[in-house]
mmCIF file of C-alpha atoms in Angstrom:
data_model
loop_
_atom_site.group_PDB
_atom_site.id
_atom_site.type_symbol
_atom_site.label_atom_id
_atom_site.label_comp_id
_atom_site.label_asym_id
_atom_site.label_seq_id
_atom_site.Cartn_x
_atom_site.Cartn_y
_atom_site.Cartn_z
ATOM 1 C CA MET A 1 50.462 11.329 29.633
ATOM 2 C CA ARG A 2 47.012 12.071 28.198
ATOM 3 C CA ARG A 3 46.152 11.315 24.574
ATOM 4 C CA ASN A 4 43.148 10.720 22.380
ATOM 5 C CA LEU A 5 43.586 6.989 21.988
ATOM 6 C CA THR A 6 42.924 5.456 18.571
ATOM 7 C CA GLU A 7 43.440 2.002 17.072
ATOM 8 C CA THR A 8 46.106 3.579 14.863
ATOM 9 C CA LEU A 9 47.919 5.215 17.773
ATOM 10 C CA LEU A 10 48.009 2.182 20.066
ATOM 11 C CA PRO A 11 50.576 0.147 18.067
ATOM 12 C CA GLN A 12 52.717 3.276 17.643
ATOM 13 C CA LEU A 13 53.202 3.910 21.355
ATOM 14 C CA THR A 14 56.854 3.135 22.109
ATOM 15 C CA PRO A 15 57.480 0.668 24.965
ATOM 16 C CA PRO A 16 59.593 2.133 27.781
ATOM 17 C CA ALA A 17 63.164 0.994 28.342
ATOM 18 C CA SER A 18 62.208 0.010 31.891
ATOM 19 C CA GLY A 19 59.098 -0.040 34.037
ATOM 20 C CA ARG A 20 55.863 0.767 32.244
ATOM 21 C CA LEU A 21 54.236 3.675 30.435
ATOM 22 C CA GLU A 22 50.615 4.707 31.104
ATOM 23 C CA VAL A 23 48.591 6.769 28.671
ATOM 24 C CA ILE A 24 45.233 8.138 29.882
ATOM 25 C CA ASP A 25 42.403 8.489 27.377
ATOM 26 C CA VAL A 26 40.850 11.942 26.986
ATOM 27 C CA GLN A 27 37.405 10.590 26.059
ATOM 28 C CA VAL A 28 36.547 8.298 29.017
ATOM 29 C CA PRO A 29 37.608 9.537 32.486
ATOM 30 C CA GLY A 30 39.961 7.147 34.266
ATOM 31 C CA PHE A 31 40.391 4.902 31.230
ATOM 32 C CA GLY A 32 43.863 4.258 29.901
ATOM 33 C CA VAL A 33 46.371 1.833 28.455
ATOM 34 C CA ARG A 34 49.504 0.494 30.125
ATOM 35 C CA ILE A 35 52.468 -0.337 27.868
ATOM 36 C CA GLY A 36 54.971 -2.798 29.292
ATOM 37 C CA ARG A 37 58.641 -3.068 28.476
ATOM 38 C CA SER A 38 57.859 -6.139 26.328
ATOM 39 C CA GLY A 39 55.387 -4.128 24.230
ATOM 40 C CA SER A 40 52.198 -5.521 25.807
ATOM 41 C CA ARG A 41 49.267 -3.081 25.866
ATOM 42 C CA THR A 42 46.723 -3.528 28.656
ATOM 43 C CA PHE A 43 43.566 -1.440 29.198
ATOM 44 C CA PHE A 44 42.643 -0.349 32.726
ATOM 45 C CA ILE A 45 40.128 1.876 34.522
ATOM 46 C CA GLN A 46 40.634 3.976 37.670
ATOM 47 C CA TYR A 47 37.703 5.046 39.848
ATOM 48 C CA ARG A 48 36.820 5.766 43.481
ATOM 49 C CA ILE A 49 34.679 3.692 45.833
ATOM 50 C CA ASP A 50 34.059 4.958 49.365
ATOM 51 C CA GLY A 51 36.809 7.510 48.895
ATOM 52 C CA LYS A 52 39.406 4.895 47.925
ATOM 53 C CA GLN A 53 40.948 4.796 44.475
ATOM 54 C CA VAL A 54 40.587 1.456 42.709
ATOM 55 C CA ARG A 55 42.394 0.303 39.596
ATOM 56 C CA GLN A 56 40.950 -2.555 37.534
ATOM 57 C CA THR A 57 42.523 -4.310 34.562
ATOM 58 C CA LEU A 58 40.032 -4.702 31.698
ATOM 59 C CA GLY A 59 41.874 -6.678 29.024
ATOM 60 C CA ARG A 60 44.805 -6.730 26.665
ATOM 61 C CA HIS A 61 44.910 -5.120 23.247
ATOM 62 C CA PRO A 62 44.312 -6.278 20.492
ATOM 63 C CA ALA A 63 42.286 -9.182 21.973
ATOM 64 C CA MET A 64 40.153 -6.410 23.503
ATOM 65 C CA THR A 65 39.548 -3.626 21.012
ATOM 66 C CA LEU A 66 39.736 0.046 21.958
ATOM 67 C CA LEU A 67 35.954 0.376 21.487
ATOM 68 C CA GLU A 68 35.293 -2.564 23.816
ATOM 69 C CA GLY A 69 37.706 -1.113 26.359
ATOM 70 C CA ARG A 70 36.002 2.281 26.312
ATOM 71 C CA ARG A 71 32.525 0.766 26.631
ATOM 72 C CA THR A 72 33.558 -1.424 29.572
ATOM 73 C CA ALA A 73 35.330 1.510 31.247
ATOM 74 C CA ALA A 74 32.255 3.706 30.792
ATOM 75 C CA ARG A 75 30.078 1.090 32.533
ATOM 76 C CA PHE A 76 32.564 0.927 35.419
ATOM 77 C CA ALA A 77 32.558 4.718 35.729
ATOM 78 C CA ASP A 78 28.731 4.975 35.666
ATOM 79 C CA LEU A 79 28.360 2.385 38.437
ATOM 80 C CA ALA A 80 31.066 4.030 40.550
ATOM 81 C CA ARG A 81 29.318 7.414 40.280
ATOM 82 C CA ALA A 82 26.102 5.727 41.458
ATOM 83 C CA GLY A 83 27.913 4.466 44.562
ATOM 84 C CA LEU A 84 28.040 0.839 43.391
ATOM 85 C CA ASP A 85 31.194 -1.248 43.220
ATOM 86 C CA PRO A 86 31.627 -2.210 39.531
ATOM 87 C CA ARG A 87 33.636 -5.293 40.516
ATOM 88 C CA GLN A 88 30.591 -6.797 42.208
ATOM 89 C CA GLU A 89 28.226 -5.756 39.437
ATOM 90 C CA LEU A 90 30.236 -6.545 36.307
ATOM 91 C CA LEU A 91 32.900 -9.122 37.060
ATOM 92 C CA ALA A 92 32.077 -12.813 36.809
ATOM 93 C CA PRO A 93 31.224 -14.834 39.909
ATOM 94 C CA GLU A 94 34.435 -16.374 41.168
ATOM 95 C CA GLY A 95 33.496 -19.895 40.081
ATOM 96 C CA ASN A 96 32.870 -18.753 36.494
ATOM 97 C CA ARG A 97 35.822 -16.441 36.016
ATOM 98 C CA PHE A 98 37.909 -17.489 33.049
ATOM 99 C CA ASP A 99 41.216 -17.536 34.921
ATOM 100 C CA ILE A 100 39.810 -19.735 37.702
ATOM 101 C CA VAL A 101 38.104 -22.140 35.290
ATOM 102 C CA ALA A 102 41.276 -22.312 33.165
ATOM 103 C CA ASP A 103 43.334 -23.193 36.240
ATOM 104 C CA GLN A 104 40.849 -25.949 37.052
ATOM 105 C CA PHE A 105 41.224 -27.259 33.497
ATOM 106 C CA LEU A 106 44.999 -27.331 33.877
ATOM 107 C CA HIS A 107 44.800 -29.101 37.238
ATOM 108 C CA ARG A 108 41.994 -31.586 36.600
ATOM 109 C CA TYR A 109 42.527 -32.410 32.937
ATOM 110 C CA ALA A 110 45.767 -31.218 31.353
ATOM 111 C CA ALA A 111 48.093 -32.228 34.207
ATOM 112 C CA ARG A 112 46.563 -35.718 34.312
ATOM 113 C CA HIS A 113 46.085 -36.537 30.640
ATOM 114 C CA GLN A 114 48.666 -34.586 28.643
ATOM 115 C CA ARG A 115 52.286 -35.491 28.021
ATOM 116 C CA PRO A 116 54.799 -33.084 29.617
ATOM 117 C CA LYS A 117 55.593 -31.254 26.383
ATOM 118 C CA THR A 118 51.899 -30.773 25.522
ATOM 119 C CA LEU A 119 51.156 -29.677 29.085
ATOM 120 C CA ARG A 120 53.863 -27.017 28.921
ATOM 121 C CA GLU A 121 52.426 -25.776 25.624
ATOM 122 C CA THR A 122 48.895 -25.675 27.053
ATOM 123 C CA GLN A 123 50.104 -23.757 30.109
ATOM 124 C CA ARG A 124 51.987 -21.295 27.911
ATOM 125 C CA TYR A 125 48.957 -20.453 25.759
ATOM 126 C CA ILE A 126 46.598 -20.142 28.713
ATOM 127 C CA ASP A 127 48.930 -17.965 30.790
ATOM 128 C CA GLY A 128 50.501 -15.983 27.960
ATOM 129 C CA VAL A 129 47.608 -15.485 25.546
ATOM 130 C CA LEU A 130 44.185 -16.366 26.946
ATOM 131 C CA LYS A 131 44.354 -15.012 30.490
ATOM 132 C CA PRO A 132 45.630 -11.609 29.371
ATOM 133 C CA ALA A 133 42.774 -11.443 26.838
ATOM 134 C CA TRP A 134 39.901 -12.645 29.027
ATOM 135 C CA GLU A 135 41.214 -12.354 32.592
ATOM 136 C CA SER A 136 38.233 -12.108 34.977
ATOM 137 C CA ARG A 137 35.481 -12.415 32.380
ATOM 138 C CA ASP A 138 32.603 -14.799 32.953
ATOM 139 C CA ILE A 139 33.456 -17.805 30.810
ATOM 140 C CA THR A 140 29.859 -17.970 29.552
ATOM 141 C CA THR A 141 30.290 -14.542 27.923
ATOM 142 C CA ILE A 142 33.191 -15.653 25.714
ATOM 143 C CA HIS A 143 31.899 -16.132 22.182
ATOM 144 C CA LYS A 144 33.245 -16.863 18.701
ATOM 145 C CA ALA A 145 34.081 -13.224 18.068
ATOM 146 C CA ASP A 146 36.292 -13.158 21.170
ATOM 147 C CA ILE A 147 38.150 -16.262 20.006
ATOM 148 C CA PHE A 148 38.657 -14.846 16.520
ATOM 149 C CA ARG A 149 40.107 -11.636 17.996
ATOM 150 C CA VAL A 150 42.705 -13.680 19.886
ATOM 151 C CA LEU A 151 43.565 -15.735 16.791
ATOM 152 C CA ASP A 152 43.622 -12.702 14.466
ATOM 153 C CA ALA A 153 46.052 -10.945 16.800
ATOM 154 C CA LEU A 154 48.443 -13.888 16.538
ATOM 155 C CA VAL A 155 48.071 -14.080 12.751
ATOM 156 C CA ASP A 156 48.741 -10.335 12.467
ATOM 157 C CA ARG A 157 51.984 -10.884 14.397
ATOM 158 C CA GLY A 158 53.026 -13.383 11.736
ATOM 159 C CA VAL A 159 52.802 -16.488 13.971
ATOM 160 C CA GLU A 160 50.102 -18.409 12.121
ATOM 161 C CA ILE A 161 51.155 -21.864 13.292
ATOM 162 C CA THR A 162 51.100 -20.588 16.875
ATOM 163 C CA ALA A 163 47.526 -19.442 16.208
ATOM 164 C CA ASN A 164 46.666 -23.000 15.154
ATOM 165 C CA ARG A 165 48.164 -24.435 18.330
ATOM 166 C CA CYS A 166 46.415 -21.835 20.464
ATOM 167 C CA LEU A 167 43.083 -22.716 18.824
ATOM 168 C CA ALA A 168 43.681 -26.377 19.673
ATOM 169 C CA THR A 169 44.204 -25.384 23.333
ATOM 170 C CA ILE A 170 41.028 -23.272 23.331
ATOM 171 C CA ARG A 171 39.091 -26.154 21.781
ATOM 172 C CA ARG A 172 40.248 -28.644 24.417
ATOM 173 C CA LEU A 173 39.500 -26.144 27.193
ATOM 174 C CA PHE A 174 35.942 -25.395 26.071
ATOM 175 C CA ASN A 175 35.152 -29.029 25.310
ATOM 176 C CA TRP A 176 36.106 -29.750 28.924
ATOM 177 C CA CYS A 177 33.993 -26.785 30.074
ATOM 178 C CA GLN A 178 31.005 -28.106 28.139
ATOM 179 C CA GLU A 179 31.450 -31.550 29.649
ATOM 180 C CA ARG A 180 31.660 -30.020 33.136
ATOM 181 C CA GLY A 181 28.623 -27.775 32.596
ATOM 182 C CA TYR A 182 30.370 -24.412 32.658
ATOM 183 C CA VAL A 183 28.987 -23.648 29.192
ATOM 184 C CA GLU A 184 26.013 -25.063 27.312
ATOM 185 C CA ARG A 185 27.901 -25.262 24.036
ATOM 186 C CA SER A 186 31.520 -24.729 23.087
ATOM 187 C CA PRO A 187 31.998 -21.440 21.209
ATOM 188 C CA VAL A 188 34.855 -23.068 19.293
ATOM 189 C CA ASP A 189 32.500 -25.301 17.263
ATOM 190 C CA GLY A 190 32.878 -24.561 13.580
ATOM 191 C CA ILE A 191 36.106 -22.532 13.892
ATOM 192 C CA ARG A 192 38.760 -23.749 11.481
ATOM 193 C CA PRO A 193 42.517 -23.336 12.024
ATOM 194 C CA PRO A 194 43.701 -19.922 10.779
ATOM 195 C CA ALA A 195 46.639 -21.347 8.835
ATOM 196 C CA ARG A 196 47.014 -24.266 6.505
ATOM 197 C CA GLU A 197 49.822 -26.534 7.663
ATOM 198 C CA ARG A 198 51.853 -28.647 5.309
ATOM 199 C CA PRO A 199 53.300 -31.822 6.801
ATOM 200 C CA ARG A 200 57.064 -32.115 6.640
ATOM 201 C CA THR A 201 58.412 -34.450 3.987
ATOM 202 C CA ARG A 202 62.125 -34.170 4.777
ATOM 203 C CA VAL A 203 63.939 -37.482 4.351
ATOM 204 C CA LEU A 204 67.679 -37.713 4.933
ATOM 205 C CA THR A 205 69.757 -39.038 2.065
ATOM 206 C CA ASP A 206 72.279 -41.824 2.631
ATOM 207 C CA ARG A 207 75.067 -39.251 2.473
ATOM 208 C CA GLU A 208 73.355 -37.030 5.058
ATOM 209 C CA LEU A 209 72.594 -39.967 7.333
ATOM 210 C CA GLY A 210 76.238 -41.031 7.156
ATOM 211 C CA ALA A 211 77.430 -37.471 7.818
ATOM 212 C CA ILE A 212 75.219 -37.168 10.900
ATOM 213 C CA TRP A 213 76.350 -40.539 12.246
ATOM 214 C CA ASN A 214 80.025 -39.711 11.746
ATOM 215 C CA ALA A 215 79.527 -36.281 13.370
ATOM 216 C CA THR A 216 78.196 -37.924 16.528
ATOM 217 C CA GLY A 217 81.733 -39.104 17.258
ATOM 218 C CA GLU A 218 82.770 -35.481 17.749
ATOM 219 C CA LEU A 219 80.001 -34.981 20.319
ATOM 220 C CA GLY A 220 81.113 -37.888 22.493
ATOM 221 C CA PHE A 221 79.021 -39.390 25.274
ATOM 222 C CA PRO A 222 76.167 -38.966 26.031
ATOM 223 C CA ALA A 223 75.101 -36.619 23.211
ATOM 224 C CA GLY A 224 76.600 -38.496 20.286
ATOM 225 C CA ALA A 225 75.667 -41.933 21.645
ATOM 226 C CA TRP A 226 72.083 -40.792 22.185
ATOM 227 C CA VAL A 227 71.709 -39.733 18.536
ATOM 228 C CA GLN A 228 73.286 -43.009 17.392
ATOM 229 C CA MET A 229 70.815 -45.005 19.494
ATOM 230 C CA MET A 230 67.898 -43.029 18.079
ATOM 231 C CA ILE A 231 69.047 -43.996 14.585
ATOM 232 C CA VAL A 232 69.771 -47.689 15.160
ATOM 233 C CA THR A 233 66.533 -48.332 17.071
ATOM 234 C CA GLY A 234 64.572 -47.352 13.999
ATOM 235 C CA GLY A 235 63.766 -43.749 14.800
ATOM 236 C CA GLN A 236 62.091 -44.269 18.164
ATOM 237 C CA ARG A 237 60.503 -41.118 19.578
ATOM 238 C CA VAL A 238 62.952 -38.525 20.872
ATOM 239 C CA ARG A 239 61.518 -38.515 24.396
ATOM 240 C CA ASP A 240 61.648 -42.301 24.654
ATOM 241 C CA VAL A 241 65.340 -42.486 23.694
ATOM 242 C CA VAL A 242 66.208 -39.493 25.885
ATOM 243 C CA THR A 243 64.701 -41.247 28.924
ATOM 244 C CA MET A 244 66.048 -44.725 28.101
ATOM 245 C CA ARG A 245 66.852 -46.639 31.316
ATOM 246 C CA HIS A 246 69.083 -49.619 32.003
ATOM 247 C CA SER A 247 66.196 -51.229 33.884
ATOM 248 C CA GLU A 248 64.156 -51.216 30.656
ATOM 249 C CA ILE A 249 66.732 -53.343 28.821
ATOM 250 C CA GLN A 250 65.983 -57.036 29.178
ATOM 251 C CA GLY A 251 68.647 -58.987 27.326
ATOM 252 C CA ASP A 252 68.478 -57.772 23.735
ATOM 253 C CA VAL A 253 65.032 -56.167 24.069
ATOM 254 C CA TRP A 254 64.293 -52.607 25.144
ATOM 255 C CA ARG A 255 60.939 -52.622 26.951
ATOM 256 C CA ILE A 256 59.402 -49.125 27.051
ATOM 257 C CA GLU A 257 56.944 -49.326 29.933
ATOM 258 C CA HIS A 258 56.305 -45.647 30.614
ATOM 259 C CA PRO A 259 53.360 -44.037 28.775
ATOM 260 C CA THR A 260 54.162 -43.661 25.097
ATOM 261 C CA LYS A 261 52.394 -41.502 22.552
ATOM 262 C CA SER A 262 50.355 -44.512 21.461
ATOM 263 C CA GLU A 263 49.508 -45.148 25.149
ATOM 264 C CA SER A 264 50.778 -48.728 25.074
ATOM 265 C CA PRO A 265 54.033 -50.407 26.214
ATOM 266 C CA HIS A 266 56.431 -51.100 23.403
ATOM 267 C CA ASN A 267 59.141 -53.718 22.800
ATOM 268 C CA VAL A 268 62.116 -52.634 20.693
ATOM 269 C CA PRO A 269 64.373 -55.528 19.631
ATOM 270 C CA LEU A 270 67.981 -54.391 19.929
ATOM 271 C CA SER A 271 70.060 -55.149 16.864
ATOM 272 C CA THR A 272 73.682 -56.239 16.925
ATOM 273 C CA LEU A 273 74.743 -52.635 16.323
ATOM 274 C CA ALA A 274 72.516 -51.338 19.138
ATOM 275 C CA MET A 275 73.986 -53.875 21.542
ATOM 276 C CA GLU A 276 77.501 -52.819 20.522
ATOM 277 C CA LEU A 277 76.629 -49.210 21.383
ATOM 278 C CA LEU A 278 75.338 -50.232 24.808
ATOM 279 C CA SER A 279 78.392 -52.372 25.474
ATOM 280 C CA VAL A 280 80.764 -49.412 25.177
ATOM 281 C CA ALA A 281 78.602 -46.987 27.173
ATOM 282 C CA PRO A 282 80.147 -46.055 30.537
ATOM 283 C CA SER A 283 78.775 -47.570 33.718
ATOM 284 C CA LEU A 284 76.735 -45.025 35.680
ATOM 285 C CA GLU A 285 75.343 -45.019 39.211
ATOM 286 C CA GLY A 286 71.820 -44.046 38.166
ATOM 287 C CA ASP A 287 69.366 -45.740 35.824
ATOM 288 C CA PHE A 288 69.413 -43.377 32.850
ATOM 289 C CA VAL A 289 71.546 -44.582 29.935
ATOM 290 C CA PHE A 290 72.267 -41.121 28.466
ATOM 291 C CA SER A 291 73.182 -38.747 31.253
ATOM 292 C CA THR A 292 75.686 -36.091 32.290
ATOM 293 C CA THR A 293 74.779 -36.572 35.978
ATOM 294 C CA ASN A 294 76.078 -40.134 36.452
ATOM 295 C CA GLY A 295 72.744 -41.613 35.420
ATOM 296 C CA HIS A 296 70.578 -39.731 37.913
ATOM 297 C CA LYS A 297 68.979 -37.420 35.326
ATOM 298 C CA HIS A 298 68.514 -37.937 31.616
ATOM 299 C CA ILE A 299 70.334 -35.917 28.970
ATOM 300 C CA GLN A 300 69.241 -32.279 28.508
ATOM 301 C CA ALA A 301 69.838 -29.360 26.110
ATOM 302 C CA LEU A 302 68.723 -31.184 22.952
ATOM 303 C CA SER A 303 68.622 -27.967 20.904
ATOM 304 C CA LYS A 304 72.243 -27.223 21.788
ATOM 305 C CA ILE A 305 73.207 -30.759 20.759
ATOM 306 C CA LYS A 306 71.386 -30.281 17.460
ATOM 307 C CA ARG A 307 73.315 -27.080 16.686
ATOM 308 C CA LYS A 308 76.630 -28.813 17.360
ATOM 309 C CA LEU A 309 75.569 -31.737 15.191
ATOM 310 C CA ASP A 310 74.647 -29.393 12.329
ATOM 311 C CA ASP A 311 78.031 -27.706 12.488
ATOM 312 C CA ALA A 312 79.935 -30.978 12.673
ATOM 313 C CA SER A 313 77.974 -32.807 9.951
ATOM 314 C CA GLY A 314 77.258 -29.960 7.537
ATOM 315 C CA VAL A 315 73.667 -31.226 7.197
ATOM 316 C CA LYS A 316 71.124 -28.400 7.329
ATOM 317 C CA ASP A 317 67.372 -27.992 7.490
ATOM 318 C CA TRP A 318 66.561 -31.166 9.376
ATOM 319 C CA ARG A 319 64.987 -32.096 12.693
ATOM 320 C CA TYR A 320 65.346 -35.048 15.031
ATOM 321 C CA HIS A 321 61.897 -36.250 13.970
ATOM 322 C CA ASP A 322 63.130 -36.498 10.359
ATOM 323 C CA ILE A 323 65.170 -39.533 11.430
ATOM 324 C CA ARG A 324 61.892 -41.295 12.143
ATOM 325 C CA ARG A 325 60.533 -40.442 8.691
ATOM 326 C CA THR A 326 63.827 -41.461 7.068
ATOM 327 C CA VAL A 327 63.677 -44.905 8.685
ATOM 328 C CA ALA A 328 60.041 -45.461 7.671
ATOM 329 C CA THR A 329 60.873 -44.434 4.093
ATOM 330 C CA ALA A 330 63.937 -46.683 3.921
ATOM 331 C CA PHE A 331 61.921 -49.628 5.235
ATOM 332 C CA GLY A 332 59.669 -49.378 2.191
ATOM 333 C CA GLU A 333 61.978 -48.107 -0.548
ATOM 334 C CA HIS A 334 65.261 -49.864 0.245
ATOM 335 C CA LEU A 335 64.407 -52.811 2.490
ATOM 336 C CA ALA A 336 61.095 -53.737 0.799
ATOM 337 C CA LEU A 337 59.279 -54.100 4.107
ATOM 338 C CA PRO A 338 55.476 -53.714 4.323
ATOM 339 C CA PRO A 339 54.102 -50.549 6.021
ATOM 340 C CA HIS A 340 52.676 -52.385 9.033
ATOM 341 C CA ILE A 341 56.169 -53.560 10.022
ATOM 342 C CA ALA A 342 57.446 -49.980 10.078
ATOM 343 C CA GLU A 343 54.434 -49.041 12.194
ATOM 344 C CA ALA A 344 55.130 -51.906 14.601
ATOM 345 C CA VAL A 345 58.804 -50.953 14.910
ATOM 346 C CA GLN A 346 57.991 -47.288 15.576
ATOM 347 C CA ASN A 347 54.870 -47.942 17.676
ATOM 348 C CA ARG A 348 52.619 -45.966 15.339
ATOM 349 C CA ARG A 349 48.902 -46.186 14.631
ATOM 350 C CA SER A 350 48.395 -44.692 11.169
ATOM 351 C CA GLY A 351 45.441 -46.807 10.079
ATOM 352 C CA THR A 352 47.290 -49.153 7.738
ATOM 353 C CA VAL A 353 45.824 -51.970 9.823
ATOM 354 C CA SER A 354 42.268 -50.978 10.654
ATOM 355 C CA GLY A 355 38.716 -52.164 11.152
ATOM 356 C CA VAL A 356 38.155 -55.710 12.376
ATOM 357 C CA VAL A 357 41.818 -56.561 11.750
ATOM 358 C CA ALA A 358 42.938 -53.780 14.072
ATOM 359 C CA VAL A 359 40.638 -55.057 16.807
ATOM 360 C CA TYR A 360 41.464 -58.761 16.613
ATOM 361 C CA ASN A 361 45.028 -58.840 15.261
ATOM 362 C CA ARG A 362 47.075 -58.309 18.412
ATOM 363 C CA ALA A 363 50.267 -59.662 16.891
ATOM 364 C CA GLN A 364 53.260 -57.554 17.825
ATOM 365 C CA TYR A 365 55.368 -58.872 14.927
ATOM 366 C CA GLU A 366 58.331 -59.371 17.280
ATOM 367 C CA ARG A 367 60.287 -61.612 14.889
ATOM 368 C CA ALA A 368 59.577 -59.320 11.948
ATOM 369 C CA LYS A 369 60.562 -56.252 13.997
ATOM 370 C CA ARG A 370 63.887 -57.856 14.948
ATOM 371 C CA ASP A 371 64.656 -58.808 11.341
ATOM 372 C CA ALA A 372 63.696 -55.315 10.169
ATOM 373 C CA LEU A 373 65.925 -53.560 12.713
ATOM 374 C CA GLU A 374 68.841 -55.871 11.945
ATOM 375 C CA ALA A 375 68.447 -55.097 8.239
ATOM 376 C CA TRP A 376 68.211 -51.392 9.042
ATOM 377 C CA SER A 377 71.387 -51.504 11.143
ATOM 378 C CA THR A 378 73.230 -53.113 8.242
ATOM 379 C CA TYR A 379 71.914 -50.360 5.994
ATOM 380 C CA VAL A 380 73.189 -47.705 8.424
ATOM 381 C CA ARG A 381 76.598 -49.412 8.666
ATOM 382 C CA ASN A 382 76.942 -49.197 4.891
ATOM 383 C CA ALA A 383 75.663 -45.614 4.653
ATOM 384 C CA ALA A 384 78.048 -44.358 7.351
ATOM 385 C CA GLN A 385 80.802 -46.900 6.640
ATOM 386 C CA ILE A 386 80.811 -47.836 10.314
ATOM 387 C CA GLY A 387 83.734 -49.880 11.564
ATOM 388 C CA PRO A 388 84.195 -51.406 15.016
ATOM 389 C CA ILE A 389 82.382 -49.524 17.775
ATOM 390 C CA HIS A 390 84.675 -48.043 20.409
ATOM 391 C CA ALA A 391 83.935 -46.151 23.594
ATOM 392 C CA THR A 392 83.605 -42.410 22.936
ATOM 393 C CA ALA A 393 84.941 -39.638 25.106
ATOM 394 C CA ARG A 394 82.548 -38.632 27.839
ATOM 395 C CA ILE A 395 81.415 -35.025 27.939
ATOM 396 C CA ARG A 396 80.252 -33.645 31.290
#
């Protein structure tokens, strides 16, 4: 199909039901756009070198505008007519190509320093957004305008928070590139997040907390028991409770040795209620406490568990992380505990204790943490009207 491509026409081209659709531009010979089944629109150029037809991807719309695509295609065509291979003349040296540098960033920095969830997010933005936009470009030719085009495209799709997260990935990538000498200065300097984010303030009421706790009984083990443990341990981080191991439990203390978000080991005193929950958990072969694979792998499908919990409890518009905020709020409002105790229980570093005190006060408040979690467990018992703890049915 041949058409006079315009910025207005490009979004109107209907994706094919299968395969891909190619539309050739009537203005620049060999230049066209390829529309994938998913709706992606990628510019390309076709030309001949030594009698052989070559096809080269130029970039993805709208990160690359139609005007930029035509100009790049025209340069490719001019060089090909002169008997020169445009790939050798115009594409970045292999060591400076964006996709190669980005892969180095993932291997040498992200894989070593980022938590698994953050690493997956970084990989997703690089592979799904940045590589399609910049592909084989020389990383030194990527400027502010190029970054804004990527961000604007995400904002125009209505995913503003995704644009913020993508900007954070770009910032980390180019800071690493600057440190490594790929670029003299990061082009991200001075770019503010496209969207203003409002922190969540959701705190569960006593009634909602009780409803969620009582609904966990319908989920059985390990799903229901996992949520219960997250509550009674004072809203420990989801990942830490998910990966809880028997080998980490030393008497009535849960010692989290693996890297935590605060990058330090963390002792969680186990309250009477927490110990009751552990006492009725089934014995498994493997080390993981909450598992559907006899302890060999930790619990999975957290989103599915959340949907079941919503249906069973009737509580809506909440997230697992809201448990953490609910505990911190209750510590202050209902249990009259100072903020630094809540921080110690949840292994947070908010700045409540700062300056010289933060450097020299290494107290872990172990006694205060135990008293706080015991008081919190009593609070939960009252809110949910918890009776004796019995073994729950195991779900495989």
